Short mmCIF file of C-alpha atoms and ligand atoms in Angstrom, two decimals:
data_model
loop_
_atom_site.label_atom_id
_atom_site.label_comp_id
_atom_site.label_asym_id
_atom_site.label_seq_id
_atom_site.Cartn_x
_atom_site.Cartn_y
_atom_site.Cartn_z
CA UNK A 18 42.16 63.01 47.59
CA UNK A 19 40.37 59.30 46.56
CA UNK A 20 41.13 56.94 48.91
CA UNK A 21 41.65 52.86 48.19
CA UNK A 22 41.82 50.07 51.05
CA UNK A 23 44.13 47.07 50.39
CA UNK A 24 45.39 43.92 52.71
CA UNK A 25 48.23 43.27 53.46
CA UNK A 26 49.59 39.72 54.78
CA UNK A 27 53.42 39.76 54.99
CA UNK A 28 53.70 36.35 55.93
CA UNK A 29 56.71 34.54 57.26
CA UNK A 30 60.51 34.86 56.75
CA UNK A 31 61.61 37.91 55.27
CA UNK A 32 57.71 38.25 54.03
CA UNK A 33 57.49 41.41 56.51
CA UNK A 34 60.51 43.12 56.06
CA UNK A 35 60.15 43.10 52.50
CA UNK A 36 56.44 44.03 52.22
CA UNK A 37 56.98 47.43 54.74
CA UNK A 38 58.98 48.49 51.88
CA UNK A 39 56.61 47.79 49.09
CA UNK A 40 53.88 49.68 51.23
CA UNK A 41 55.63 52.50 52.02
CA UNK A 42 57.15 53.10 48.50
CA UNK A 43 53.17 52.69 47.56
CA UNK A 44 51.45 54.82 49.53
CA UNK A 45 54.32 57.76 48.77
CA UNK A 46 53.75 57.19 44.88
CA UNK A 47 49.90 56.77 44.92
CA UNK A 48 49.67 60.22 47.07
CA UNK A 49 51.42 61.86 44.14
CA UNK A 50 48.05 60.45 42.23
CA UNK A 51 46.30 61.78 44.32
CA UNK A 52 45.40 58.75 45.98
CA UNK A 53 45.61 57.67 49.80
CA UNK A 54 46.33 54.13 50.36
CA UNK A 55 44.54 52.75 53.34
CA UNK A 56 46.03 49.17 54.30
CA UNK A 57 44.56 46.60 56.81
CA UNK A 58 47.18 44.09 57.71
CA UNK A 59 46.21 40.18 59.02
CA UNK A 60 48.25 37.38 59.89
CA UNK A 61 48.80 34.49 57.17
CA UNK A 62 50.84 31.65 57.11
CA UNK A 63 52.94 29.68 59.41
CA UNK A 64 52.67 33.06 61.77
CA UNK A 65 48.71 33.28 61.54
CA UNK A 66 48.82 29.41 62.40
CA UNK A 67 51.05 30.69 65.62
CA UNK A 68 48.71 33.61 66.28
CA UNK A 69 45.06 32.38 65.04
CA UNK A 70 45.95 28.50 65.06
CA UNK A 71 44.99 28.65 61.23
CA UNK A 72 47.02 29.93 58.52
CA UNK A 73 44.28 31.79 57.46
CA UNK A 74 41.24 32.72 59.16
CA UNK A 75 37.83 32.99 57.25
CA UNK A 76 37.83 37.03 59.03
CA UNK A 77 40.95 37.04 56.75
CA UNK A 78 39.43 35.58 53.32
CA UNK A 79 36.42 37.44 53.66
CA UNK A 80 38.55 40.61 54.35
CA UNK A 81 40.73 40.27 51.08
CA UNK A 82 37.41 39.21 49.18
CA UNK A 83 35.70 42.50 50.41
CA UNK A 84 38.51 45.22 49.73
CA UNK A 85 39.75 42.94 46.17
CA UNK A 86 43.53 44.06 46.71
CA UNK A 87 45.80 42.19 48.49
CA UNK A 88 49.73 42.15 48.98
CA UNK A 89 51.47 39.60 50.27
CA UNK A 90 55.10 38.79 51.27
CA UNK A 91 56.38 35.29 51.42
CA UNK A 92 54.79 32.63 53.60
CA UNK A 93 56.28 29.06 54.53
CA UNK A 94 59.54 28.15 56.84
CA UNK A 95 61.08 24.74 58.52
CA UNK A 96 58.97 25.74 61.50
CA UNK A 97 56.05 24.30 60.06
CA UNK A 98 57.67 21.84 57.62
CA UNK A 99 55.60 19.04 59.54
CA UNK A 100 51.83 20.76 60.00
CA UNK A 101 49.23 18.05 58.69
CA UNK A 102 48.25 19.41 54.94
CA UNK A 103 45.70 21.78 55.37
CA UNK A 104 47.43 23.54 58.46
CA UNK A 105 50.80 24.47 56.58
CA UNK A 106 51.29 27.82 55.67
CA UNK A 107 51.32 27.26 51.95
CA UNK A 108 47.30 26.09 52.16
CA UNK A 109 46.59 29.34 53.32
CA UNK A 110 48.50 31.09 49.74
CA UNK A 111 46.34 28.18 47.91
CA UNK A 112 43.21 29.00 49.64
CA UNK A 113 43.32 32.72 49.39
CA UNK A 114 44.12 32.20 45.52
CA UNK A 115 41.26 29.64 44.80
CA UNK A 116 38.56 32.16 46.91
CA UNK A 117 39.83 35.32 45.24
CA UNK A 118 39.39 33.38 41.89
CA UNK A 119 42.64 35.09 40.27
CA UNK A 120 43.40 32.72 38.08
CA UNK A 121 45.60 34.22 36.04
CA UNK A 122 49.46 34.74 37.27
CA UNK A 123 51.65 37.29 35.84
CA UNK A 124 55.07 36.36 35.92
CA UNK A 125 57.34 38.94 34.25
CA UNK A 126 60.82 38.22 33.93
CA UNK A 127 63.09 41.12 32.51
CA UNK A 128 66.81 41.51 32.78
CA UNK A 129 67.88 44.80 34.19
CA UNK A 130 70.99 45.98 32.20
CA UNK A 131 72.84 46.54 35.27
CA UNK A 132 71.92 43.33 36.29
CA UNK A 133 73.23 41.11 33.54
CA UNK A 134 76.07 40.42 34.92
CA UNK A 135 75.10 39.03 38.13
CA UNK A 136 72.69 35.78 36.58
CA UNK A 137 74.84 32.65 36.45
CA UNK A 138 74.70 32.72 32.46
CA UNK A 139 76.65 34.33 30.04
CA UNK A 140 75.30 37.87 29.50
CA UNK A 141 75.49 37.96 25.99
CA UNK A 142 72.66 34.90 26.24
CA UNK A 143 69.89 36.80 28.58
CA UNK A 144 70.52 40.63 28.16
CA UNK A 145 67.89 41.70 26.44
CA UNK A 146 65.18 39.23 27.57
CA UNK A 147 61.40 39.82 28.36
CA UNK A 148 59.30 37.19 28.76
CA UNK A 149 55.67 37.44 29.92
CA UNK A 150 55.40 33.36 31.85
CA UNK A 151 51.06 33.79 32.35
CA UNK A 152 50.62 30.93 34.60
CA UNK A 153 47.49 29.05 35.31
CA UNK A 154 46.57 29.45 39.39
CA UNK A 155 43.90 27.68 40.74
CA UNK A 156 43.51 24.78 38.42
CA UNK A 157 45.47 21.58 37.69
CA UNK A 158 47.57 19.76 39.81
CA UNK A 159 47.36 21.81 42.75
CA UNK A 160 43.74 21.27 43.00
CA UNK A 161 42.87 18.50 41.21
CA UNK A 162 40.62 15.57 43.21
CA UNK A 163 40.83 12.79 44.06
CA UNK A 164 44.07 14.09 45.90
CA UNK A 165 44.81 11.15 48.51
CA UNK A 166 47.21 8.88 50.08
CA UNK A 167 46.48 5.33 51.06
CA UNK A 168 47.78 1.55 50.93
CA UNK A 169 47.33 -1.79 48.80
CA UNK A 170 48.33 -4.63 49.65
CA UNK A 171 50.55 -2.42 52.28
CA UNK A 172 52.29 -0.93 50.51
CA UNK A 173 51.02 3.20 50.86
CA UNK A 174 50.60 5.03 47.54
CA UNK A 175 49.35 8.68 46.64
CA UNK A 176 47.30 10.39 44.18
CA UNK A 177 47.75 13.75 42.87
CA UNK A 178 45.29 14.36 40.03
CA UNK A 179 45.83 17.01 36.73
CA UNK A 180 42.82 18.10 35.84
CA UNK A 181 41.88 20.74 33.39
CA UNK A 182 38.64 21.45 31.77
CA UNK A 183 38.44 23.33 28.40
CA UNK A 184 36.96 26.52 30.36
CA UNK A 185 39.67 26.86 32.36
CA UNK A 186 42.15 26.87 29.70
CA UNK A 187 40.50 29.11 27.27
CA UNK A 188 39.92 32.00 29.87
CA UNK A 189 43.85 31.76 30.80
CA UNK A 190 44.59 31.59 27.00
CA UNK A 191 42.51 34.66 26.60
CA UNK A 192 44.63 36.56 29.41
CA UNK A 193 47.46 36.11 27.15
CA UNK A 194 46.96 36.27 24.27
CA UNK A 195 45.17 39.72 25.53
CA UNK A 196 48.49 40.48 27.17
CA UNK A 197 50.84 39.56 24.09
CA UNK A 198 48.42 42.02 21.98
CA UNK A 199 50.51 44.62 24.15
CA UNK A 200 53.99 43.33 23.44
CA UNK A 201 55.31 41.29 20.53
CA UNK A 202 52.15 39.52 19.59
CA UNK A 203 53.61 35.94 20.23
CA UNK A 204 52.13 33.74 22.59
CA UNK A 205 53.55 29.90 23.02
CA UNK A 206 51.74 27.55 24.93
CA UNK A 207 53.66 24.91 26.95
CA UNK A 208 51.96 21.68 27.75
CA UNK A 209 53.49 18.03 27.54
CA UNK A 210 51.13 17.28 25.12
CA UNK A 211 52.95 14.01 24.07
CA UNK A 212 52.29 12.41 27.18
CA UNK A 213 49.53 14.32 29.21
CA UNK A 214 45.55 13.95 27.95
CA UNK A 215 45.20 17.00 29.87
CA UNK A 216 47.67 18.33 28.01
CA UNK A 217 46.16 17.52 24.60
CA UNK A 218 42.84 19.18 25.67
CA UNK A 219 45.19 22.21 26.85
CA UNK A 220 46.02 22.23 23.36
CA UNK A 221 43.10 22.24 20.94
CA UNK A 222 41.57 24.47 24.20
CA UNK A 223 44.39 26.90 22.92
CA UNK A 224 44.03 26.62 19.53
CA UNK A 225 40.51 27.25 19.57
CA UNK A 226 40.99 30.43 21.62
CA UNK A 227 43.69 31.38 19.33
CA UNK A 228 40.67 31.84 16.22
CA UNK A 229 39.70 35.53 18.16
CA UNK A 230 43.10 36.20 17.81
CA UNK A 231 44.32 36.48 13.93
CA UNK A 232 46.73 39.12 14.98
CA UNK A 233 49.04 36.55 17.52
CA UNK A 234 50.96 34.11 16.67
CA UNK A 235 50.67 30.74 18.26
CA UNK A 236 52.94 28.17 18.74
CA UNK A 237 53.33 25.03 21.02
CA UNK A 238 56.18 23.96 23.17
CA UNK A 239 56.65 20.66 25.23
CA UNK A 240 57.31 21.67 28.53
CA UNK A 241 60.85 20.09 29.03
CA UNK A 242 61.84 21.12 26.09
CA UNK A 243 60.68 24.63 27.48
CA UNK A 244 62.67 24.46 30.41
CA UNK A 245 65.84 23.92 28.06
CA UNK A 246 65.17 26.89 25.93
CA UNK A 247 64.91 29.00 28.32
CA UNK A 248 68.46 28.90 29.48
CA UNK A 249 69.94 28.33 25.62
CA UNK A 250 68.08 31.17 24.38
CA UNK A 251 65.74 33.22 26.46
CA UNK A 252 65.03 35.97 23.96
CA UNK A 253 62.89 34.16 21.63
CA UNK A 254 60.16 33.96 24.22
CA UNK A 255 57.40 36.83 24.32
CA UNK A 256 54.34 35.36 26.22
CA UNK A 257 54.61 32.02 27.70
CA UNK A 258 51.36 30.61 28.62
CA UNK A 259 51.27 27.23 30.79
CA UNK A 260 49.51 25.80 33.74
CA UNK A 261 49.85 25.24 37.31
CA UNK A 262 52.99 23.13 37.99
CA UNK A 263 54.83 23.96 34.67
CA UNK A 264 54.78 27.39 35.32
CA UNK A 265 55.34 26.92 38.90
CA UNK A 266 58.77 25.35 37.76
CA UNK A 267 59.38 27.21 35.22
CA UNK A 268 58.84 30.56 36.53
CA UNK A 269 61.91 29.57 39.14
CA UNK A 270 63.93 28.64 36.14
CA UNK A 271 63.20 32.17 34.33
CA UNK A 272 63.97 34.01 37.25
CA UNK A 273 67.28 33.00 37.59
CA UNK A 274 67.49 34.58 34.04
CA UNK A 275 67.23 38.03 35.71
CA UNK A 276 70.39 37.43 38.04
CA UNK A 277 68.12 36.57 41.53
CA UNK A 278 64.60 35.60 41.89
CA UNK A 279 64.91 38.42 44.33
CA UNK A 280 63.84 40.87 41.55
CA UNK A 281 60.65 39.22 40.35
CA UNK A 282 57.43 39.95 40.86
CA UNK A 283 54.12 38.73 40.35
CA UNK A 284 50.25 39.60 40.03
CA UNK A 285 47.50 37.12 40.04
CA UNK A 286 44.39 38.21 38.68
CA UNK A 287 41.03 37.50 37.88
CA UNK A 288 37.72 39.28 36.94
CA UNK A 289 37.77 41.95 39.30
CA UNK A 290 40.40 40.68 42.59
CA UNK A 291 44.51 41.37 42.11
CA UNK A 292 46.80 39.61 44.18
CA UNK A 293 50.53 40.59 44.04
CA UNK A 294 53.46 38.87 45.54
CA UNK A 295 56.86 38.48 44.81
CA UNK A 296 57.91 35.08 43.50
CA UNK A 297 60.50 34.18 45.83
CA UNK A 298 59.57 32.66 48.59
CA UNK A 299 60.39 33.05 53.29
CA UNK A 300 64.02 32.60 52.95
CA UNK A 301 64.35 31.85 56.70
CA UNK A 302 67.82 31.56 57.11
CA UNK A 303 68.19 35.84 56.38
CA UNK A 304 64.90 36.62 58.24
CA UNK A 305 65.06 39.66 60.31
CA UNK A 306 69.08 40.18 59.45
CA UNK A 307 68.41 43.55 56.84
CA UNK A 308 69.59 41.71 54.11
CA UNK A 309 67.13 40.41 52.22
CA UNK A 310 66.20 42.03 48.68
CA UNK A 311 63.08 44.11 48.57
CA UNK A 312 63.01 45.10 45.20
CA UNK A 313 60.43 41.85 43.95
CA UNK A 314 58.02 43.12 46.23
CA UNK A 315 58.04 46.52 45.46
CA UNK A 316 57.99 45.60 41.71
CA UNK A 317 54.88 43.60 42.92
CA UNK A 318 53.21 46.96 44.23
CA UNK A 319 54.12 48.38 40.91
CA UNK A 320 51.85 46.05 39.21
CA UNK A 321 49.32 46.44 41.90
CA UNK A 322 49.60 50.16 40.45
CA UNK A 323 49.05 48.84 36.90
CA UNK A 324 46.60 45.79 36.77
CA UNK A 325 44.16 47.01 39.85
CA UNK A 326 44.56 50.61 40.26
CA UNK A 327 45.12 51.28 35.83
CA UNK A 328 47.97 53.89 36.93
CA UNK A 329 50.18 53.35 34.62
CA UNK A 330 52.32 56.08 35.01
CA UNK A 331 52.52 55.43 38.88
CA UNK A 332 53.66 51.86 38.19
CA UNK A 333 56.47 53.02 35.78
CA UNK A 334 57.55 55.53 38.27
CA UNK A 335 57.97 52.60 40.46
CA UNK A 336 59.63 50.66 38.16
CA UNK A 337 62.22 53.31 36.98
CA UNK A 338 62.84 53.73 40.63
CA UNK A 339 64.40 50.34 40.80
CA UNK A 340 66.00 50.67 37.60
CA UNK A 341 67.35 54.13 39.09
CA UNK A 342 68.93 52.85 42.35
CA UNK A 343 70.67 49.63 40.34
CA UNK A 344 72.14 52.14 38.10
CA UNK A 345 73.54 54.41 40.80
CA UNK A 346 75.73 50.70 42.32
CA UNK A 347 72.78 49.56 45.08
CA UNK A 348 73.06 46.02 45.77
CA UNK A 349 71.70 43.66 48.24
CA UNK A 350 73.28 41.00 49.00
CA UNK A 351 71.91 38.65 46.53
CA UNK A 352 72.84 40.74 43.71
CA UNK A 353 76.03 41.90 45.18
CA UNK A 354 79.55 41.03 43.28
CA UNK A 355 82.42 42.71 43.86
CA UNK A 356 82.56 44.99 41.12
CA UNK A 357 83.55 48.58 41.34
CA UNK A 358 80.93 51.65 41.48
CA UNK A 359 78.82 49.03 43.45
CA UNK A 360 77.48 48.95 46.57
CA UNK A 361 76.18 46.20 48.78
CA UNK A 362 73.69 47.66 51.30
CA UNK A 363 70.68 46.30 53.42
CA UNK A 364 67.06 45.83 53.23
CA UNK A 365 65.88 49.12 54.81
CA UNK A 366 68.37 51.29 52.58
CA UNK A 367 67.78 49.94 49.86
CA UNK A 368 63.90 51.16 50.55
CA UNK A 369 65.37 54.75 51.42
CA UNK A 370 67.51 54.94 48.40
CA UNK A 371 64.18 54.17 46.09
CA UNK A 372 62.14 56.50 48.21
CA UNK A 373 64.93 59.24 47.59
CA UNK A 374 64.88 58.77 43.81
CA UNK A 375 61.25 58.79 43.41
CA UNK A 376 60.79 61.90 45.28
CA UNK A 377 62.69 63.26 43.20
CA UNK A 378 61.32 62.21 40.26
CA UNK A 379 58.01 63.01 41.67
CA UNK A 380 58.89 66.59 42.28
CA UNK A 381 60.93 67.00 39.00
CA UNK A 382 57.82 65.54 36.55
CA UNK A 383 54.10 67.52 36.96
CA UNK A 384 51.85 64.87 38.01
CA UNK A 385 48.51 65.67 38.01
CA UNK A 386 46.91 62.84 36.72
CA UNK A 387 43.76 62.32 38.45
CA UNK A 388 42.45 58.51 38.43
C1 IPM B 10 54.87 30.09 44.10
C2 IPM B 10 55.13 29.19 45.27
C3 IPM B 10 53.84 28.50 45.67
C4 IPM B 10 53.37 27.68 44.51
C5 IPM B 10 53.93 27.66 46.95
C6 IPM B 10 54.48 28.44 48.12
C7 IPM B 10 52.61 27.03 47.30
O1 IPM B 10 56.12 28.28 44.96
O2 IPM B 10 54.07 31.05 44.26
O3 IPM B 10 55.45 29.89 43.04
O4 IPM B 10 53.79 26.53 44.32
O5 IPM B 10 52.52 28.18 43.77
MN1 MN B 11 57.05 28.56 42.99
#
């Protein structure tokens, strides 16, 4: 049996109860690969800031640095709404994002079939959808300096500053246009190009990248215009390639295309580090209650399986898993609407019902594939 390390840092919130899930469900798939997952778990966020008085502790960056696979749960809550910048738990996600250098984030937003009917649009408008958003991570906004507040004349102001260089842009481009070669060779590149001059450099950046790539076709979207098409028609999207805080924003929007951001996953890669964390975020008010939807984290190890472990075959046993226990009526509550055949049930069945299905499909298909 090969063995693998990872980290885990559930986080805050439901972060925990949803991550146990996503390791267990792991660890029982990779074995089947004949793989033993080893994890090493540290405090992050608002509860390392409790425990270590940081969010994150150096121990803790060098730690996910050294083992280059980390899974994370949610981090954030009103506890520490009023932490000075660089103590609140989301500067430790930001932090562990810039130092693992994965600067490319996988957003993948599907609709489950049996799902359709649960998004707040008409299921005749998103069944079908699958859209690729490949967000830019440790660039723009987010980190962009001068980042200050001060005052003139009293009066206080603040600077936040976009800044992308061409680099930056054409490796991200290259992640997806790499990724659309895989799906429907389309990749469109959202920017607000009419306004932005980082934007405009985003653009030719894109263009330029797009020469290597005769096979894909290119096209260019203004980002509010994006943001509009994605609820009027989400199935002419295939890869969606933007930057920090337009995919930030519209990676919310998407998910609601999939009936709860509940379901959606994410990786974050770069050369050689994967990070993988589901989308949504704490959710403090159903912390600790059973209820909170563990299926976006578990997708998340699923990609962990796909991007940093190339098992494939694991990862789509994951997946089908999920895909399994929505067909047979399992609902949390997020997803839940009284309809019949469905049930609502909790966190921790909802991981026993996957872990059911998947040994069954583990026992019922010969694997033997050796990674
Ligand atoms: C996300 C989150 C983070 C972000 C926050 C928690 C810093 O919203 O992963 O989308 O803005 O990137
Ligand atoms: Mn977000």
């Amino acid at each position: 049996m090969k063995e693998a390390t990872i980290i885990t840092l559930p986080g805050d919130g439901i972060g925990p109860e949803v991550t146990e899930i996503a390791v267990t469900i792991l660890k029982e798939t990779c074995r089947a690969y004949n793989l033993e997952i080893n994890t090493i778990e540290r405090n992050f966020g608002g509860i390392g800031y409790d425990r270590d008085g940081e969010p994150v502790t150096e121990e803790t960056l060098d730690l996910c640095k050294k083992h280059k696979f980390v899974l994370l749960g949610a981090v954030g809550g009103p506890k520490w709404d009023d932490l000075c910048a660089n103590k609140r738990p989301e500067a430790a996600l930001l932090k562990l994002r810039k130092e693992l250098g994965v600067y490319a984030n996988l957003r993948p937003i599907q609709v489950f079939p049996d799902l359709a009917g649960s998004s707040t649009l008409k299921e005749e408008i998103i069944s079908g959808t699958d859209i690729l958003i490949m967000r830019e991570l440790t660039g723009g906004i987010y980190f962009g300096e001068p980042r200050l507040t001060s005052e003139e004349n009293g009066d206080p102001f603040s600077v936040d500053t976009m800044k992308y260089s061409r680099l930056e842009v054409q490796r991200i481009a290259r992640k997806a246009f790499d990724a659309a070669r895989l799906r429907d060779k389309r990749v469109l590149s959202v920017d607000k190009a009419n306004v932005l001059e980082s934007s405009r450099m985003w653009r030719k950046s894109v263009i330029e990248v797009s020469e290597e790539y005769p096979d894909i076709e290119l096209s260019h979207m203004l980002v509010d215009n994006c943001a509009m098409q994605l609820v009027r028609d989400p199935k002419q999207f295939d890869v969606i390639v933007t930057g920090n805080l337009f995919g930030d924003i519209l990676s919310d929007e998407a998910a609601m295309l999939t009936g709860s951001i509940g379901m959606l996953p994410s990786a974050s890669l770069g050369e050689t580090n994967g990070l993988y964390e589901p989308v949504h975020g704490s959710a403090p008010d159903i912390a600790g209650k059973d209820t909170a939807n563990p299926l976006a984290a578990v997708a998340s190890a699923a990609l962990l399986c796909r991007y940093s472990f190339g098992m494939e075959d694991a990862a789509k046993k994951i997946e089908s898993s999920i895909e399994t226990v929505l067909k047979e009526g399992y609902r949390t509550a997020d997803l839940f609407r009284d309809e019949p055949e469905t049930k609502r049930i909790g966190t921790k069945m909802m991981g026993e019902q996957l872990l059911k299905v998947l040994r069954q499909d583990i026992k019922s298909s010969e694997v033997t594939i050796e990674i």
